[in-house]
Short mmCIF file of C-alpha atoms in Angstrom, two decimals:
data_model
loop_
_atom_site.label_atom_id
_atom_site.label_comp_id
_atom_site.label_asym_id
_atom_site.label_seq_id
_atom_site.Cartn_x
_atom_site.Cartn_y
_atom_site.Cartn_z
CA MET L 1 -8.84 -18.03 -8.90
CA THR L 2 -7.36 -20.57 -6.01
CA ASP L 3 -10.25 -22.25 -5.10
CA SER L 4 -9.55 -23.58 -1.55
CA ASN L 5 -11.71 -25.60 1.08
CA LYS L 6 -13.01 -22.77 2.86
CA SER L 7 -16.81 -21.96 2.66
CA ALA L 8 -19.08 -19.67 4.07
CA THR L 9 -22.49 -20.12 5.64
CA LEU L 10 -25.62 -17.97 4.74
CA THR L 11 -28.60 -18.56 6.21
CA VAL L 12 -32.45 -17.58 4.83
CA HIS L 13 -34.97 -17.94 5.92
CA GLY L 14 -34.50 -20.56 8.54
CA LYS L 15 -32.52 -22.78 5.60
CA THR L 16 -28.50 -23.11 5.72
CA TYR L 17 -26.28 -22.92 2.75
CA GLU L 18 -22.99 -23.41 2.12
CA LEU L 19 -20.85 -20.55 -0.36
CA PRO L 20 -17.42 -21.70 -1.60
CA VAL L 21 -15.10 -19.08 -1.05
CA HIS L 22 -11.92 -18.57 -3.18
CA SER L 23 -8.71 -17.18 -2.08
CA PRO L 24 -6.93 -14.26 -4.97
CA THR L 25 -3.01 -14.51 -5.69
CA VAL L 26 -3.77 -11.26 -3.71
CA GLY L 27 -6.02 -9.25 -2.05
CA PRO L 28 -8.89 -9.94 0.47
CA ASP L 29 -11.05 -13.57 -0.53
CA VAL L 30 -14.42 -13.51 -2.30
CA ILE L 31 -17.47 -15.54 -2.02
CA ASP L 32 -19.13 -16.75 -4.25
CA ILE L 33 -22.76 -16.21 -4.65
CA ARG L 34 -23.42 -17.53 -8.42
CA LYS L 35 -25.47 -20.72 -7.35
CA LEU L 36 -27.66 -18.51 -4.80
CA TYR L 37 -30.74 -17.86 -6.51
CA SER L 38 -31.29 -21.14 -8.13
CA GLU L 39 -30.54 -22.51 -4.34
CA ALA L 40 -31.83 -19.85 -2.31
CA ASP L 41 -34.46 -18.15 -4.07
CA VAL L 42 -32.59 -14.71 -3.08
CA PHE L 43 -30.32 -12.12 -4.60
CA THR L 44 -27.83 -10.22 -2.92
CA TYR L 45 -27.78 -6.39 -3.13
CA ASP L 46 -24.84 -3.95 -3.41
CA PRO L 47 -25.23 -0.47 -5.35
CA GLY L 48 -22.68 0.20 -7.23
CA PHE L 49 -21.02 -3.11 -6.98
CA THR L 50 -18.43 -1.63 -4.73
CA SER L 51 -18.63 -5.32 -2.61
CA THR L 52 -18.70 -7.40 -5.52
CA ALA L 53 -16.09 -8.98 -7.70
CA SER L 54 -17.73 -8.80 -11.88
CA CYS L 55 -14.85 -11.40 -12.54
CA ASP L 56 -12.09 -12.86 -11.75
CA SER L 57 -8.64 -10.91 -14.07
CA THR L 58 -4.55 -11.12 -14.27
CA ILE L 59 -4.51 -7.90 -15.11
CA THR L 60 -4.12 -5.02 -12.43
CA TYR L 61 -4.35 -5.11 -8.51
CA ILE L 62 -5.23 -1.98 -6.37
CA ASP L 63 -4.74 -1.55 -2.74
CA GLY L 64 -6.28 1.78 -1.76
CA GLU L 65 -5.49 1.44 1.77
CA LYS L 66 -1.28 0.60 0.97
CA GLY L 67 -1.30 3.17 -1.97
CA GLU L 68 -0.72 0.34 -4.11
CA LEU L 69 -0.99 -0.57 -7.83
CA LEU L 70 0.18 -3.14 -9.94
CA HIS L 71 0.15 -3.73 -13.50
CA ARG L 72 0.80 -8.04 -14.16
CA GLY L 73 2.63 -7.27 -10.38
CA TYR L 74 4.77 -4.77 -11.33
CA PRO L 75 4.37 -1.20 -9.49
CA ILE L 76 3.40 1.58 -11.47
CA ASP L 77 5.98 4.11 -10.03
CA GLN L 78 9.08 1.61 -11.77
CA LEU L 79 7.24 1.33 -14.88
CA ALA L 80 6.46 5.10 -15.14
CA GLU L 81 10.38 5.72 -13.91
CA LYS L 82 12.37 2.96 -16.07
CA SER L 83 9.49 1.59 -18.79
CA HIS L 84 7.87 3.71 -21.13
CA PHE L 85 3.71 2.99 -22.56
CA LEU L 86 4.07 0.87 -25.61
CA GLU L 87 6.34 -1.40 -23.22
CA VAL L 88 3.47 -1.12 -20.47
CA CYS L 89 0.83 -1.58 -23.12
CA TYR L 90 3.06 -5.30 -24.23
CA LEU L 91 2.73 -5.89 -20.59
CA LEU L 92 -0.87 -5.45 -19.77
CA LEU L 93 -1.51 -7.09 -23.61
CA TYR L 94 0.29 -10.36 -23.11
CA GLY L 95 1.47 -10.59 -19.16
CA GLU L 96 5.04 -9.92 -19.44
CA LEU L 97 7.51 -7.43 -20.43
CA PRO L 98 8.75 -7.46 -23.64
CA ALA L 99 12.20 -8.81 -24.86
CA ALA L 100 14.15 -6.45 -27.01
CA LYS L 101 13.21 -7.89 -30.39
CA GLU L 102 9.21 -8.37 -29.39
CA LEU L 103 9.00 -4.98 -28.15
CA GLU L 104 11.05 -3.74 -31.31
CA LYS L 105 8.24 -5.64 -33.36
CA PHE L 106 5.41 -4.58 -31.36
CA GLU L 107 6.13 -0.97 -31.96
CA THR L 108 6.69 -1.06 -35.25
CA THR L 109 3.31 -2.74 -35.16
CA ILE L 110 1.60 0.01 -33.39
CA THR L 111 3.52 2.54 -35.44
CA ARG L 112 2.51 1.36 -39.00
CA HIS L 113 -1.56 1.51 -38.12
CA THR L 114 -1.47 5.06 -36.88
CA MET L 115 -3.32 6.50 -40.50
CA LEU L 116 -7.19 6.41 -40.40
CA HIS L 117 -8.64 5.59 -43.40
CA GLU L 118 -8.93 8.71 -45.88
CA GLN L 119 -12.50 8.61 -45.55
CA MET L 120 -12.82 9.08 -41.61
CA GLN L 121 -12.22 12.51 -42.07
CA TYR L 122 -15.47 13.00 -43.84
CA PHE L 123 -16.82 11.97 -40.60
CA TYR L 124 -15.23 14.23 -38.48
CA ARG L 125 -16.95 17.03 -40.72
CA GLY L 126 -20.12 16.13 -40.27
CA PHE L 127 -19.65 17.56 -36.01
CA ARG L 128 -20.68 21.03 -35.17
CA ARG L 129 -16.80 22.90 -35.09
CA ASP L 130 -18.29 23.67 -31.43
CA ALA L 131 -18.57 19.73 -30.82
CA HIS L 132 -16.75 18.45 -27.16
CA PRO L 133 -13.86 16.57 -28.69
CA MET L 134 -15.22 13.49 -26.30
CA ALA L 135 -18.10 13.71 -28.25
CA ILE L 136 -16.29 13.44 -31.54
CA MET L 137 -14.46 10.38 -30.14
CA VAL L 138 -17.19 8.55 -29.06
CA GLY L 139 -18.54 8.85 -32.86
CA VAL L 140 -15.29 8.39 -34.63
CA VAL L 141 -14.96 5.12 -32.41
CA GLY L 142 -17.56 3.44 -32.58
CA ALA L 143 -17.76 4.07 -36.86
CA MET L 144 -14.68 2.04 -36.95
CA SER L 145 -16.42 -1.08 -37.46
CA ALA L 146 -17.71 0.62 -40.36
CA PHE L 147 -14.05 1.01 -41.97
CA TYR L 148 -12.08 -2.57 -40.63
CA HIS L 149 -14.40 -5.40 -41.43
CA ASP L 150 -11.89 -7.49 -41.13
CA SER L 151 -11.34 -7.24 -37.28
CA THR L 152 -14.81 -7.30 -35.83
CA ASP L 153 -14.99 -11.16 -35.79
CA VAL L 154 -14.74 -11.51 -31.86
CA SER L 155 -14.62 -15.11 -31.99
CA ASP L 156 -11.66 -15.12 -34.16
CA PRO L 157 -8.06 -14.65 -32.23
CA HIS L 158 -6.37 -13.07 -35.07
CA GLN L 159 -9.42 -10.51 -35.20
CA ARG L 160 -9.20 -10.09 -31.71
CA GLU L 161 -5.32 -9.38 -31.94
CA VAL L 162 -5.34 -6.90 -35.32
CA ALA L 163 -8.24 -4.99 -33.19
CA SER L 164 -6.23 -4.65 -30.39
CA HIS L 165 -3.47 -3.44 -32.27
CA ARG L 166 -5.57 -0.79 -34.20
CA LEU L 167 -7.36 0.49 -31.46
CA ILE L 168 -3.97 1.20 -29.31
CA ALA L 169 -2.56 2.84 -32.39
CA LYS L 170 -5.33 4.59 -33.77
CA MET L 171 -6.10 6.20 -30.64
CA PRO L 172 -3.82 9.26 -30.86
CA THR L 173 -4.45 10.28 -34.26
CA ILE L 174 -8.33 10.01 -33.60
CA ALA L 175 -7.80 12.08 -30.59
CA ALA L 176 -5.65 14.74 -31.91
CA TRP L 177 -7.68 14.70 -35.78
CA ALA L 178 -10.88 15.51 -32.71
CA TYR L 179 -8.91 18.15 -31.30
CA LYS L 180 -7.57 20.18 -34.56
CA TYR L 181 -11.14 19.84 -36.12
CA HIS L 182 -12.03 21.64 -32.70
CA THR L 183 -9.86 24.58 -33.47
CA GLY L 184 -10.24 24.87 -36.59
CA GLN L 185 -6.83 24.05 -37.91
CA PRO L 186 -5.78 20.93 -40.95
CA PHE L 187 -5.19 17.13 -40.17
CA VAL L 188 -1.98 16.76 -39.47
CA TYR L 189 -1.40 12.75 -40.19
CA PRO L 190 0.65 11.10 -38.03
CA ARG L 191 5.22 10.11 -38.77
CA ASN L 192 6.61 6.69 -38.70
CA ASP L 193 9.65 8.21 -37.29
CA LEU L 194 8.37 9.77 -34.13
CA ASP L 195 7.65 7.79 -31.05
CA TYR L 196 4.30 7.18 -29.67
CA ALA L 197 3.85 10.63 -27.79
CA SER L 198 5.75 12.92 -29.68
CA ASN L 199 3.78 11.15 -32.76
CA PHE L 200 0.68 12.72 -30.52
CA LEU L 201 1.92 15.82 -29.77
CA ARG L 202 2.74 17.13 -32.82
CA MET L 203 -0.74 16.07 -34.70
CA CYS L 204 -1.97 18.26 -31.95
CA PHE L 205 -0.02 21.30 -31.98
CA SER L 206 2.18 21.38 -35.38
CA VAL L 207 0.93 23.37 -38.39
CA PRO L 208 2.14 23.06 -42.34
CA ALA L 209 2.69 26.90 -42.01
CA GLU L 210 6.26 25.90 -40.24
CA GLU L 211 7.90 22.95 -38.77
CA TYR L 212 7.19 21.62 -35.03
CA GLU L 213 10.22 20.00 -33.06
CA VAL L 214 9.15 17.36 -30.28
CA ASN L 215 10.43 18.48 -27.14
CA PRO L 216 11.74 15.74 -25.08
CA ILE L 217 10.66 16.61 -21.81
CA LEU L 218 7.24 17.90 -22.88
CA SER L 219 7.14 14.37 -24.69
CA ARG L 220 8.28 12.34 -21.75
CA ALA L 221 5.85 14.17 -19.50
CA MET L 222 2.90 12.89 -22.60
CA ASP L 223 4.24 9.50 -22.14
CA ARG L 224 4.07 9.08 -18.01
CA ILE L 225 0.62 10.70 -18.41
CA PHE L 226 -0.42 8.05 -20.82
CA THR L 227 1.31 5.15 -18.35
CA LEU L 228 -0.05 6.71 -15.28
CA HIS L 229 -3.96 6.22 -16.83
CA ALA L 230 -3.03 2.83 -18.72
CA ASP L 231 -5.38 0.74 -16.56
CA HIS L 232 -6.86 1.30 -13.10
CA GLU L 233 -8.83 -2.02 -12.91
CA GLN L 234 -12.80 -2.74 -12.75
CA ASN L 235 -13.39 1.37 -12.50
CA ALA L 236 -16.99 2.24 -14.10
CA SER L 237 -15.55 2.61 -17.62
CA THR L 238 -13.49 -1.11 -17.59
CA SER L 239 -16.67 -2.54 -16.75
CA THR L 240 -18.78 -0.42 -18.84
CA VAL L 241 -16.50 -2.47 -21.61
CA ARG L 242 -16.74 -5.87 -20.17
CA LEU L 243 -20.66 -5.63 -19.81
CA ALA L 244 -21.02 -4.28 -23.40
CA SER L 245 -18.29 -6.75 -24.99
CA SER L 246 -20.33 -9.87 -22.87
CA SER L 247 -22.96 -9.14 -25.48
CA GLY L 248 -20.93 -10.22 -28.12
CA ALA L 249 -20.45 -6.51 -29.43
CA ASN L 250 -17.24 -5.98 -31.53
CA PRO L 251 -14.94 -3.85 -30.19
CA PHE L 252 -15.07 -0.77 -31.21
CA ALA L 253 -18.06 -0.55 -30.56
CA CYS L 254 -17.26 -1.65 -26.42
CA ILE L 255 -14.56 1.03 -26.37
CA ALA L 256 -16.87 3.50 -27.84
CA ALA L 257 -18.93 2.66 -24.63
CA GLY L 258 -15.60 2.84 -22.43
CA ILE L 259 -15.40 6.54 -23.88
CA ALA L 260 -18.72 7.39 -23.10
CA CYS L 261 -18.43 6.16 -19.17
CA LEU L 262 -14.95 7.91 -18.87
CA TRP L 263 -17.04 11.04 -20.17
CA GLY L 264 -18.88 12.11 -16.88
CA PRO L 265 -17.39 14.42 -14.49
CA ALA L 266 -17.38 11.19 -11.46
CA HIS L 267 -14.71 9.60 -13.59
CA GLY L 268 -12.70 10.78 -16.42
CA GLY L 269 -13.46 14.38 -15.85
CA ALA L 270 -11.52 14.68 -12.49
CA ASN L 271 -8.38 16.77 -13.85
CA GLN L 272 -11.05 18.96 -15.59
CA ALA L 273 -12.27 19.69 -12.70
CA CYS L 274 -8.87 20.63 -10.89
CA LEU L 275 -8.48 23.14 -13.20
CA GLU L 276 -11.62 24.74 -12.97
CA MET L 277 -11.08 24.90 -9.58
CA LEU L 278 -7.58 26.69 -9.95
CA GLU L 279 -10.04 29.31 -11.98
CA GLU L 280 -12.25 29.64 -9.49
CA ILE L 281 -9.39 30.54 -7.19
CA GLY L 282 -7.94 32.62 -9.51
CA THR L 283 -5.43 34.12 -7.71
CA VAL L 284 -2.54 33.45 -5.44
CA ASP L 285 -4.12 35.73 -2.09
CA ARG L 286 -7.41 34.04 -2.47
CA ILE L 287 -5.28 30.64 -1.34
CA PRO L 288 -6.42 30.57 2.31
CA GLU L 289 -10.31 31.53 1.76
CA PHE L 290 -10.22 28.46 0.05
CA ILE L 291 -8.61 26.37 1.88
CA ALA L 292 -10.62 27.83 5.25
CA ARG L 293 -13.78 26.58 2.68
CA ALA L 294 -12.25 23.00 2.20
CA LYS L 295 -11.88 22.31 6.05
CA ASP L 296 -15.61 23.35 6.83
CA LYS L 297 -18.18 20.54 6.34
CA ALA L 298 -21.00 23.60 6.11
CA ASP L 299 -19.37 24.23 3.03
CA PRO L 300 -20.39 22.73 -0.49
CA PHE L 301 -16.46 23.63 -1.70
CA ARG L 302 -13.86 20.87 -1.98
CA LEU L 303 -9.97 20.90 -3.66
CA MET L 304 -9.97 19.39 -6.10
CA GLY L 305 -7.37 17.04 -7.12
CA PHE L 306 -6.39 16.42 -3.19
CA GLY L 307 -7.13 12.86 -2.31
CA HIS L 308 -8.40 10.14 -4.27
CA ARG L 309 -11.45 7.47 -4.05
CA VAL L 310 -9.93 4.45 -4.15
CA TYR L 311 -6.47 5.24 -2.38
CA LYS L 312 -7.27 6.15 1.02
CA ASN L 313 -3.58 6.63 2.31
CA PHE L 314 -1.76 8.55 -1.19
CA ASP L 315 -2.04 7.69 -4.92
CA PRO L 316 1.55 5.63 -6.21
CA ARG L 317 1.59 7.65 -9.42
CA ALA L 318 1.51 10.90 -8.21
CA LYS L 319 5.16 11.13 -7.51
CA VAL L 320 6.06 10.74 -10.82
CA MET L 321 3.11 12.97 -12.39
CA LYS L 322 4.52 15.39 -9.89
CA GLN L 323 8.38 15.10 -10.86
CA SER L 324 7.26 15.63 -14.67
CA ALA L 325 4.59 18.52 -13.75
CA ASP L 326 8.33 19.90 -12.31
CA GLU L 327 10.18 19.08 -15.29
CA VAL L 328 7.34 21.04 -17.55
CA LEU L 329 7.15 24.15 -15.29
CA ASP L 330 10.61 24.09 -15.25
CA LEU L 331 10.91 23.97 -19.20
CA LEU L 332 7.87 26.54 -19.93
CA GLY L 333 7.41 28.34 -16.64
CA ILE L 334 4.40 29.71 -14.93
CA GLU L 335 5.17 33.73 -15.02
CA ASP L 336 2.23 34.49 -17.55
CA ASN L 337 -0.28 31.88 -16.49
CA PRO L 338 -2.21 33.00 -13.18
CA LYS L 339 -3.95 28.30 -12.81
CA LEU L 340 -0.50 27.48 -12.74
CA GLN L 341 0.85 29.72 -10.33
CA VAL L 342 -2.27 29.17 -8.08
CA ALA L 343 -1.56 25.76 -7.81
CA LYS L 344 1.90 25.77 -7.63
CA ALA L 345 0.53 27.38 -4.54
CA LEU L 346 -1.87 25.58 -3.71
CA GLU L 347 0.17 22.28 -3.69
CA LYS L 348 3.25 23.73 -1.07
CA GLN L 349 0.05 25.28 1.75
CA ALA L 350 -2.19 22.33 1.56
CA LEU L 351 0.78 19.61 1.99
CA GLU L 352 1.62 22.14 5.10
CA ASP L 353 -1.75 22.02 6.41
CA PRO L 354 -2.11 19.56 9.05
CA TYR L 355 -5.15 19.29 8.44
CA PHE L 356 -4.79 17.92 5.43
CA SER L 357 -1.68 15.24 6.14
CA GLU L 358 -4.01 13.99 9.19
CA LYS L 359 -7.10 13.30 6.43
CA LYS L 360 -4.14 12.06 4.20
CA LEU L 361 -5.62 14.35 1.43
CA PHE L 362 -2.61 14.65 -0.67
CA PRO L 363 -2.44 15.82 -4.03
CA ASN L 364 -3.75 13.13 -6.66
CA VAL L 365 -2.52 12.23 -10.38
CA ASP L 366 -5.24 14.14 -11.28
CA PHE L 367 -4.38 17.49 -9.61
CA TYR L 368 -0.56 17.30 -11.48
CA SER L 369 -2.04 15.56 -15.08
CA GLY L 370 -4.25 18.28 -14.76
CA ILE L 371 -1.15 21.07 -14.33
CA ILE L 372 0.97 19.46 -17.33
CA LEU L 373 -1.45 19.54 -20.29
CA GLU L 374 -2.51 22.62 -19.17
CA ALA L 375 1.07 23.74 -19.27
CA MET L 376 1.17 22.03 -22.50
CA GLY L 377 -1.38 24.33 -24.04
CA PHE L 378 -3.79 21.76 -23.96
CA PRO L 379 -7.49 23.21 -23.43
CA THR L 380 -9.50 21.52 -20.62
CA SER L 381 -12.03 20.00 -23.28
CA MET L 382 -9.14 17.82 -24.20
CA PHE L 383 -7.51 16.42 -20.75
CA THR L 384 -10.78 13.57 -21.23
CA PRO L 385 -9.93 12.90 -24.91
CA ILE L 386 -6.24 12.28 -23.76
CA PHE L 387 -7.39 10.21 -20.39
CA ALA L 388 -9.43 7.81 -23.09
CA LEU L 389 -6.06 7.65 -25.19
CA SER L 390 -4.00 6.08 -22.26
CA ARG L 391 -6.95 3.96 -20.63
CA THR L 392 -7.52 2.39 -24.90
CA VAL L 393 -4.85 -0.82 -23.79
CA GLY L 394 -6.74 -1.34 -20.59
CA TRP L 395 -9.62 -1.31 -21.82
CA VAL L 396 -8.34 -4.01 -24.57
CA SER L 397 -6.52 -5.73 -22.13
CA GLN L 398 -9.48 -6.74 -19.95
CA TRP L 399 -11.65 -7.10 -23.63
CA LYS L 400 -9.57 -9.27 -24.89
CA GLU L 401 -9.30 -11.41 -21.04
CA MET L 402 -12.87 -11.49 -21.04
CA ILE L 403 -13.49 -12.75 -24.41
CA ALA L 404 -10.93 -15.47 -24.16
CA ASP L 405 -12.37 -16.49 -20.35
CA PRO L 406 -14.29 -19.64 -20.55
CA GLN L 407 -16.50 -18.36 -17.72
CA ASN L 408 -17.99 -15.42 -19.80
CA LYS L 409 -21.60 -15.19 -20.42
CA ILE L 410 -23.24 -11.98 -20.86
CA GLY L 411 -23.75 -9.09 -18.16
CA ARG L 412 -27.09 -9.39 -16.38
CA PRO L 413 -27.39 -7.85 -13.20
CA ARG L 414 -30.41 -8.21 -11.24
CA GLN L 415 -32.38 -5.41 -9.24
CA LEU L 416 -34.30 -4.61 -5.66
CA TYR L 417 -37.91 -4.33 -7.11
CA LEU L 418 -40.40 -1.47 -5.62
CA GLY L 419 -42.53 -0.56 -7.98
CA GLU L 420 -46.03 -1.44 -8.20
CA THR L 421 -47.50 -4.89 -8.07
CA SER L 422 -49.41 -6.41 -10.93
CA ARG L 423 -52.35 -4.31 -11.59
CA ASP L 424 -55.17 -3.87 -14.41
CA TYR L 425 -55.24 -1.79 -17.51
CA VAL L 426 -57.17 1.09 -16.89
CA ASP L 427 -59.07 2.69 -19.73
CA ILE L 428 -58.79 5.89 -20.86
CA GLU L 429 -62.02 7.14 -20.22
CA LYS L 430 -62.37 6.00 -16.51
CA ARG L 431 -59.18 7.18 -15.43
#
């Protein structure tokens, strides 16, 4: 945060107050209202916090109008094309791209933390087989504090570091085991000779009856999905992690809270909703009907996976994800998958339609990631768990930044109270 001599004047009930204005390195100025309540006895009103900066941060910057997403200053499209997920993890955690030896050490640390405590298998078996994988992940991640007591003291920098590494390393195993448990197949243990994405794919799709070879195109596509979802500034789940951690809760509980928030269909379920829409359309010949419905303001139907709440131009992650989607579909084909046939035809027709280009309703990252995951063989119930796996490093980075911030204090949003004023209790026989 860069302080300046700027200030804003606010008049309340005829009295004027000078409020400091802080200038960021990039983005809009921020009016500091921290003393407004104590000095003027008023709150600000901002449902959804869409105009409120809840913290200062150096991790991620988004400009929705320009279609820009930066991690520590690096554009997301460059990172997705030239880097890989664990290097981006290092960048988010520590602020700079690693040197070769730093990256090697970090990758080794993450690789050697991928196994889960053996007793956690019994925790999985307490769930019903038809439990949603996200329900399992919320429970298992929250329960990690019962198994890893040596990394729950948030006041200890070393324990914070260990907890960070454990969460990033173990999340693929946790998600893969949730998938295996859901399908009734035996758990597959991680292997230290595989990279992060390949390890995850193997733990999801290999079985003891035969050897599983990870295709490098699928591994690269999976790595890009992880990279493109690694962090997205102060969204709902990240804000949930920060709010939970402001109380001093252990890191595993805080990340479990983030997973629970991500589960909401308005947040992490977008690519699942996209696939469900493709299933509703059903066949290529019905696409014009649904495009017409999307244009009809009186029709509640919307094309899922097109446009974005934050990006008012184009989603900067979509270009790279489209490239991966094309590579995966070329490898696996779409001939036997009606949903993928509809997806490719819908993409083509929507991009050629002036209505969508004029309104800047371009396919976003959720559209392409849903296509990739469907082609790989993941059920839609696993889409959000994979999102949670990807976003863990962003949550952890934001959590670490917040804990180390000397301005950190417990979150306490205010309210506009519209209920009854004070009234006396009435005995039950007189009501």
